[in-house]
PDB file of C-alpha atoms and ligand atoms in Angstrom:
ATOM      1  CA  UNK A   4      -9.436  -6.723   2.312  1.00 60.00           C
ATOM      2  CA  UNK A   5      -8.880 -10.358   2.874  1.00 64.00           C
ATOM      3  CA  UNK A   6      -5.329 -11.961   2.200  1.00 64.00           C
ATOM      4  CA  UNK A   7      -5.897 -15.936   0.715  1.00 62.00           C
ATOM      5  CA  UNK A   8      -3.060 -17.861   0.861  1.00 56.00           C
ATOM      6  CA  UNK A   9      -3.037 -21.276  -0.845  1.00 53.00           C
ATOM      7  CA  UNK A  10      -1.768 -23.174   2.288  1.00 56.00           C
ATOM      8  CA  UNK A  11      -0.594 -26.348   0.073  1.00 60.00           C
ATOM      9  CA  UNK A  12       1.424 -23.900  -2.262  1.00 81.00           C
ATOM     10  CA  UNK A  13       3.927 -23.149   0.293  1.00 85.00           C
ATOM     11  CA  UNK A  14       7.365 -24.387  -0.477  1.00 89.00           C
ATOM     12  CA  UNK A  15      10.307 -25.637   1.201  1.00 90.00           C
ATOM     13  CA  UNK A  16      12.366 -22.949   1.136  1.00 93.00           C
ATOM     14  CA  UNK A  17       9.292 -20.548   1.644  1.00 94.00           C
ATOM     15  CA  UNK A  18       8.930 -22.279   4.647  1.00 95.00           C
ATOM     16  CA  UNK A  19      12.642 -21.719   5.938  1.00 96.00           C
ATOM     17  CA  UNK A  20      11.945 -18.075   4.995  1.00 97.00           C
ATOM     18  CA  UNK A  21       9.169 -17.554   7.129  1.00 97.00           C
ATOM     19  CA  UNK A  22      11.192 -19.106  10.038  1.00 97.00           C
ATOM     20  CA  UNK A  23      13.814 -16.529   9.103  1.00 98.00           C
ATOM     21  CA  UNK A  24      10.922 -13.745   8.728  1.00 98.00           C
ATOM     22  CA  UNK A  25       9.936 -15.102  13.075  1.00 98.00           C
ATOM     23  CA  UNK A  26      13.284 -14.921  14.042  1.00 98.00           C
ATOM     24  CA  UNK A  27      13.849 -11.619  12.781  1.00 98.00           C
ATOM     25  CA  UNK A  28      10.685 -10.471  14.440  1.00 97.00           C
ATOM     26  CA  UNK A  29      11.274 -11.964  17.959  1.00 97.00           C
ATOM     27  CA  UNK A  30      15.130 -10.807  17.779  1.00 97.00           C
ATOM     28  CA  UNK A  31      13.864  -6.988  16.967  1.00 96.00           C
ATOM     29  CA  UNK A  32      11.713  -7.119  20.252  1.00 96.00           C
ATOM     30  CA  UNK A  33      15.439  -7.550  22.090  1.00 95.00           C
ATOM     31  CA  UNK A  34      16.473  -5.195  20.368  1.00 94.00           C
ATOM     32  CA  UNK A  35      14.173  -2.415  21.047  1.00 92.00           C
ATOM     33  CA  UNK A  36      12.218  -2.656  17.952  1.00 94.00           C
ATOM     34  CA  UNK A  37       8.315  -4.082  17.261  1.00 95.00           C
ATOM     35  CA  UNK A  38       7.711  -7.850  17.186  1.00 97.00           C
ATOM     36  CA  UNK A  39       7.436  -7.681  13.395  1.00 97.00           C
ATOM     37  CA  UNK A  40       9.975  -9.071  10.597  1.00 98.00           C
ATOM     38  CA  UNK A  41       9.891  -9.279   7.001  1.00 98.00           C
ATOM     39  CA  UNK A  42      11.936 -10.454   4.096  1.00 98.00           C
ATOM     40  CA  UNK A  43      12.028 -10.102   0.444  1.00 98.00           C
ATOM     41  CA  UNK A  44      13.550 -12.510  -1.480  1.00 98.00           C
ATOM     42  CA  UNK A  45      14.023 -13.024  -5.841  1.00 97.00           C
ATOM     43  CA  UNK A  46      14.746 -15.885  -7.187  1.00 96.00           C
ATOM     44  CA  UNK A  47      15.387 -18.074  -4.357  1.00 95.00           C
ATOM     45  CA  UNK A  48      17.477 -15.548  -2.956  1.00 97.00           C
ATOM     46  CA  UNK A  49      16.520 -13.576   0.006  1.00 98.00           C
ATOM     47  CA  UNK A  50      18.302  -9.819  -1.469  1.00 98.00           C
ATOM     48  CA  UNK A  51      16.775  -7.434   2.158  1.00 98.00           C
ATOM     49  CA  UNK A  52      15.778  -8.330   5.669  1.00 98.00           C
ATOM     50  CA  UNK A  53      14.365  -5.860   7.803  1.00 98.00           C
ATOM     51  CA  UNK A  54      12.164  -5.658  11.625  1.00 98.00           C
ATOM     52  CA  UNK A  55      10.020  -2.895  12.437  1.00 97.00           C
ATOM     53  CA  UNK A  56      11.518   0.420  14.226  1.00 96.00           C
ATOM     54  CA  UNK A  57       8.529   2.604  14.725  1.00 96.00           C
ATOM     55  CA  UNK A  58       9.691   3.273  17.871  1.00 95.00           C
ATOM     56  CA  UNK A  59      13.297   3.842  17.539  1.00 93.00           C
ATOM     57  CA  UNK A  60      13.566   5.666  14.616  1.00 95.00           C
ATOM     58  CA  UNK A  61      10.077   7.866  15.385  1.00 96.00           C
ATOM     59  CA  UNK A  62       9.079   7.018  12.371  1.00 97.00           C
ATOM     60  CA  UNK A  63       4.765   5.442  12.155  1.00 96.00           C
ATOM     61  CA  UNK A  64       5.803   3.549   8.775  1.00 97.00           C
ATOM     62  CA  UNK A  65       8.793   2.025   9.632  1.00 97.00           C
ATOM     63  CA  UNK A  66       6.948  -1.157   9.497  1.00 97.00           C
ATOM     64  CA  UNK A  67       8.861  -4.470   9.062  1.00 98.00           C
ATOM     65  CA  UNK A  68       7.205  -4.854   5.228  1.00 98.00           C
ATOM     66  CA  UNK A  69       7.978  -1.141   4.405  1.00 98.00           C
ATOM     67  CA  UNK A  70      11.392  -1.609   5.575  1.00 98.00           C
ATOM     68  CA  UNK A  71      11.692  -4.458   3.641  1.00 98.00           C
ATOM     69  CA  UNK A  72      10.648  -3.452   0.535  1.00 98.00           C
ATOM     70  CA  UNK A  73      12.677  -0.171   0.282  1.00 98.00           C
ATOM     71  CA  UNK A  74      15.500  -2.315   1.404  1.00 98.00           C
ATOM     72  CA  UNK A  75      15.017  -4.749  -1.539  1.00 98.00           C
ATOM     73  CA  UNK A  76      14.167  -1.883  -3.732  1.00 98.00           C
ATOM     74  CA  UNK A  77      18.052  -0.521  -2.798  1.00 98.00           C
ATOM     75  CA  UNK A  78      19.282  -3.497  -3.502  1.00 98.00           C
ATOM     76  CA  UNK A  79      18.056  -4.333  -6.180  1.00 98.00           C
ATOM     77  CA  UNK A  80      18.496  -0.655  -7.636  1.00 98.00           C
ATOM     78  CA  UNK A  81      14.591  -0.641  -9.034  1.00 98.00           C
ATOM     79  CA  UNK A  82      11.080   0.550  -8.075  1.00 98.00           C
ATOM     80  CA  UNK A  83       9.616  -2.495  -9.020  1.00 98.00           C
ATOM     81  CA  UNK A  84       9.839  -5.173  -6.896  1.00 98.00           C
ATOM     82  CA  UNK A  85       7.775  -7.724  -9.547  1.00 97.00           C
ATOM     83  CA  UNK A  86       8.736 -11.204  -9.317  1.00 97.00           C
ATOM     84  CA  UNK A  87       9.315 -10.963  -5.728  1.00 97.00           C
ATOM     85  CA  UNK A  88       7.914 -12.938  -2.642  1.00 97.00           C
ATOM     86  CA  UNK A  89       7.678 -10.913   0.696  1.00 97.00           C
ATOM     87  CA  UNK A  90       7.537 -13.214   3.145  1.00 97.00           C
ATOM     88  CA  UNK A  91       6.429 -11.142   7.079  1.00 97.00           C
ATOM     89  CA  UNK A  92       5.727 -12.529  10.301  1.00 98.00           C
ATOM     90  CA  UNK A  93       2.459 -11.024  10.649  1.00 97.00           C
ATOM     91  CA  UNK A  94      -0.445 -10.299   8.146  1.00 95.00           C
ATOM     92  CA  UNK A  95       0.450  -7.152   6.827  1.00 96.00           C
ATOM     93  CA  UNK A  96      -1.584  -3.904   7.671  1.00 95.00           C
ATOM     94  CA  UNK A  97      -3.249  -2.029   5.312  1.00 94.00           C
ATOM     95  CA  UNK A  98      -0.122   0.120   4.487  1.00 96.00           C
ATOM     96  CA  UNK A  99       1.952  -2.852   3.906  1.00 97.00           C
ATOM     97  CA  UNK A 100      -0.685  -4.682   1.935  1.00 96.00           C
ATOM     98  CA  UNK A 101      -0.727  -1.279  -0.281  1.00 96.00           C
ATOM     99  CA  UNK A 102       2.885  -0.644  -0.418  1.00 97.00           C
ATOM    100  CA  UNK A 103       3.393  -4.443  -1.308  1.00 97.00           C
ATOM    101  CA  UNK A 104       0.647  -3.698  -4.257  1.00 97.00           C
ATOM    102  CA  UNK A 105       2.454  -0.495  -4.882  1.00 97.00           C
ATOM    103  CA  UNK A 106       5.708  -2.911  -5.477  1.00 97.00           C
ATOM    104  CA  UNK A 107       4.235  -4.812  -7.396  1.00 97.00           C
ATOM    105  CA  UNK A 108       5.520  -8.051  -5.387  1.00 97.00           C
ATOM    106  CA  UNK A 109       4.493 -10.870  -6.788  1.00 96.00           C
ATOM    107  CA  UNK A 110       3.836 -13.316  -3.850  1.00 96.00           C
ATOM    108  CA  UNK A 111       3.048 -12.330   0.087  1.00 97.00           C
ATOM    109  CA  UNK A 112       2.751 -14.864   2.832  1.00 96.00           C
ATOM    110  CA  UNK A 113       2.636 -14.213   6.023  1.00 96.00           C
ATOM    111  CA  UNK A 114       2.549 -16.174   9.857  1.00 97.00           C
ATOM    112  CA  UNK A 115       1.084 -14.725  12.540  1.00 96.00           C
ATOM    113  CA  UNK A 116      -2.612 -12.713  11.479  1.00 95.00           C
ATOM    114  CA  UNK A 117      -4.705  -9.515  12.669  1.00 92.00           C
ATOM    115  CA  UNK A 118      -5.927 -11.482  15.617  1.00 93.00           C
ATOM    116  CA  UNK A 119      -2.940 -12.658  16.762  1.00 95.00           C
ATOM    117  CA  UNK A 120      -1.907  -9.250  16.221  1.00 94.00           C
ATOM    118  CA  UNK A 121      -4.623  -6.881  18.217  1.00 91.00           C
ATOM    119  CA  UNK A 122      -4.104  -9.534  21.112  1.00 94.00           C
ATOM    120  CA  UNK A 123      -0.527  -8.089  21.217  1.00 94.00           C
ATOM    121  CA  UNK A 124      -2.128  -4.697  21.356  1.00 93.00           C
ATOM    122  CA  UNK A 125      -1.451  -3.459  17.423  1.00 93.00           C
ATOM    123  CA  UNK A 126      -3.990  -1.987  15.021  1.00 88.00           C
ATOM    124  CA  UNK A 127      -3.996  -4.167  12.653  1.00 89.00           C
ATOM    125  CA  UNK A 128      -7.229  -5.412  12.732  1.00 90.00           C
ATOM    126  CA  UNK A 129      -8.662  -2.015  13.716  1.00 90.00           C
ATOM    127  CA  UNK A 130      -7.559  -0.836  10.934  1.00 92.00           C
ATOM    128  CA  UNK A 131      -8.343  -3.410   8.965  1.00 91.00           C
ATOM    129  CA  UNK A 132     -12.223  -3.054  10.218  1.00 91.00           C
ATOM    130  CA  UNK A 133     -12.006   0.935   9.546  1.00 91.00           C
ATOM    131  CA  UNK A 134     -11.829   0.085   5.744  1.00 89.00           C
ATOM    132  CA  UNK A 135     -13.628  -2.823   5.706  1.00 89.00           C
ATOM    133  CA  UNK A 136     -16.586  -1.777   8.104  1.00 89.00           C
ATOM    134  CA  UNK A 137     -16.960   1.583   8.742  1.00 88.00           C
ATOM    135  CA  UNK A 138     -18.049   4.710   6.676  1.00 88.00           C
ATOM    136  CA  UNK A 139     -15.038   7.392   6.588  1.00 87.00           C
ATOM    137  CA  UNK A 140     -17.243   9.917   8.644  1.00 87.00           C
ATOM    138  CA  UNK A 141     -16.471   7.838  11.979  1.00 87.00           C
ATOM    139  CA  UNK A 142     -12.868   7.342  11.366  1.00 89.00           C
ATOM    140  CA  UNK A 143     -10.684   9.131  14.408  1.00 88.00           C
ATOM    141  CA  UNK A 144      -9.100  11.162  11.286  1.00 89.00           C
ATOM    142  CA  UNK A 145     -11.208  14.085   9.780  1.00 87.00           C
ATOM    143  CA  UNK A 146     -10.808  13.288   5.693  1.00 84.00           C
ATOM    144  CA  UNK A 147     -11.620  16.655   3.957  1.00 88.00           C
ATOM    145  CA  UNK A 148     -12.141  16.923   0.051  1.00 87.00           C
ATOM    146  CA  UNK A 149     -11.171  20.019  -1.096  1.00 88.00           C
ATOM    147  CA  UNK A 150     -12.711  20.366  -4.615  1.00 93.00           C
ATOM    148  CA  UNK A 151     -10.920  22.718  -6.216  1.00 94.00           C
ATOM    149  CA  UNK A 152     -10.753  24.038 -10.311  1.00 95.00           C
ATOM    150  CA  UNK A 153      -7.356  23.645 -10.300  1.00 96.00           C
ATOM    151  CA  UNK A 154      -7.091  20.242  -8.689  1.00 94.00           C
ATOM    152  CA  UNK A 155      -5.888  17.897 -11.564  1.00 94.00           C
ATOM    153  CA  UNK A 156      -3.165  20.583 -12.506  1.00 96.00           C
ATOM    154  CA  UNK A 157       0.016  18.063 -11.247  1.00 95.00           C
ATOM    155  CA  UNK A 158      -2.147  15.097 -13.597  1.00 94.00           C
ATOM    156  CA  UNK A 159      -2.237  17.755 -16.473  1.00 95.00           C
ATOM    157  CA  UNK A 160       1.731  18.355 -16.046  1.00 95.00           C
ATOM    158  CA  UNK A 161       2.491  14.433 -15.934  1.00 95.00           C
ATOM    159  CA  UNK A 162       0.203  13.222 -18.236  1.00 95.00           C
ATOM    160  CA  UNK A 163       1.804  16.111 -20.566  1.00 96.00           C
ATOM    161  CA  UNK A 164       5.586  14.730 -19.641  1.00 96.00           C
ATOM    162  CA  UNK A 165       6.520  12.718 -22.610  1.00 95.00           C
ATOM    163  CA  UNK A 166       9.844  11.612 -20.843  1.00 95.00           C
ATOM    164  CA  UNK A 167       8.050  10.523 -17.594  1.00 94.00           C
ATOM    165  CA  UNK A 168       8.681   7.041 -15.492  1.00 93.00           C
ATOM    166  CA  UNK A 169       5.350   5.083 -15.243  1.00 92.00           C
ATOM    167  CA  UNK A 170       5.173   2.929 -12.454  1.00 92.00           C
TER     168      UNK A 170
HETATM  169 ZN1   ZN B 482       2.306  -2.487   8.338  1.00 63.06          ZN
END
């Protein structure tokens, strides 16, 4: 999973969110939280703000992004967060790149990367290098497939659900 970023498509106001995005970040690490901030923003309005608090709120996906986007989806009273731009102060992990694609954001950019990231002592790029790198057999988590007749019975029930919310 690599995240390209046209560098010369980065606007004005982009760029002014991004500062915002670092200053949340470095303001969270003050306050207790991780050195991570993200905003989400919809039609040149930023609509949720939000820093990581993994630590204070014992909580592994309280990432800045994650935050973010359930803060935007509050706000913005949907599940869908298409024509959005989340703009974080560090490449994303591979949970935030998902729940961004989950989302359905439209635009990500991001400041700081992996690197920059692992030299701080995070995951990220771990992580990133389990997916991208290594088979699932030498992951530190055992991944078990249970194969069972009756495994596609919750598919069979929504799939049947003619009043059902795609997303
Ligand atoms: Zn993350």
């Amino acid at each position: 999973m690599t995240i390209h970023i046209v560098e010369t498509g980065i606007r004005a106001h982009e760029r002014a969110w991004m500062d915002q995005a670092i200053e949340l970040a470095t303001t969270s690490v003050a306050n207790g939280g991780g050195p991570f901030g993200a905003l989400v923003a919809k039609d040149g309005v930023v609509v949720a703000t939000a820093n990581n608090k993994v630590t204070s709120s014992l909580d592994p996906t309280a990432h800045a992004e994650v935050s973010a986007i359930r803060a935007a989806c509050q706000e913005l009273g949907t599940f869908s967060l298409e024509g959005c731009t989340l703009v974080t102060s560090c490449e994303p992990c591979p949970m935030c790149l998902s729940s961004s694609l989950w989302a359905r954001v439209d635009r990500l950019i991001y400041a700081a990367d992996r690197h920059d990231a692992a030299v701080a002592g995070f995951d990220d790029r771990k992580f990133y290098d389990l997916f991208e790198k290594r088979p699932q057999e030498m992951w530190p988590m055992a991944v078990e497939h249970l194969d069972l007749p009756h495994r596609t019975q919750p598919f069979d029930a929504w799939i049947a659900k003619s009043d059902r919310i795609d997303y």
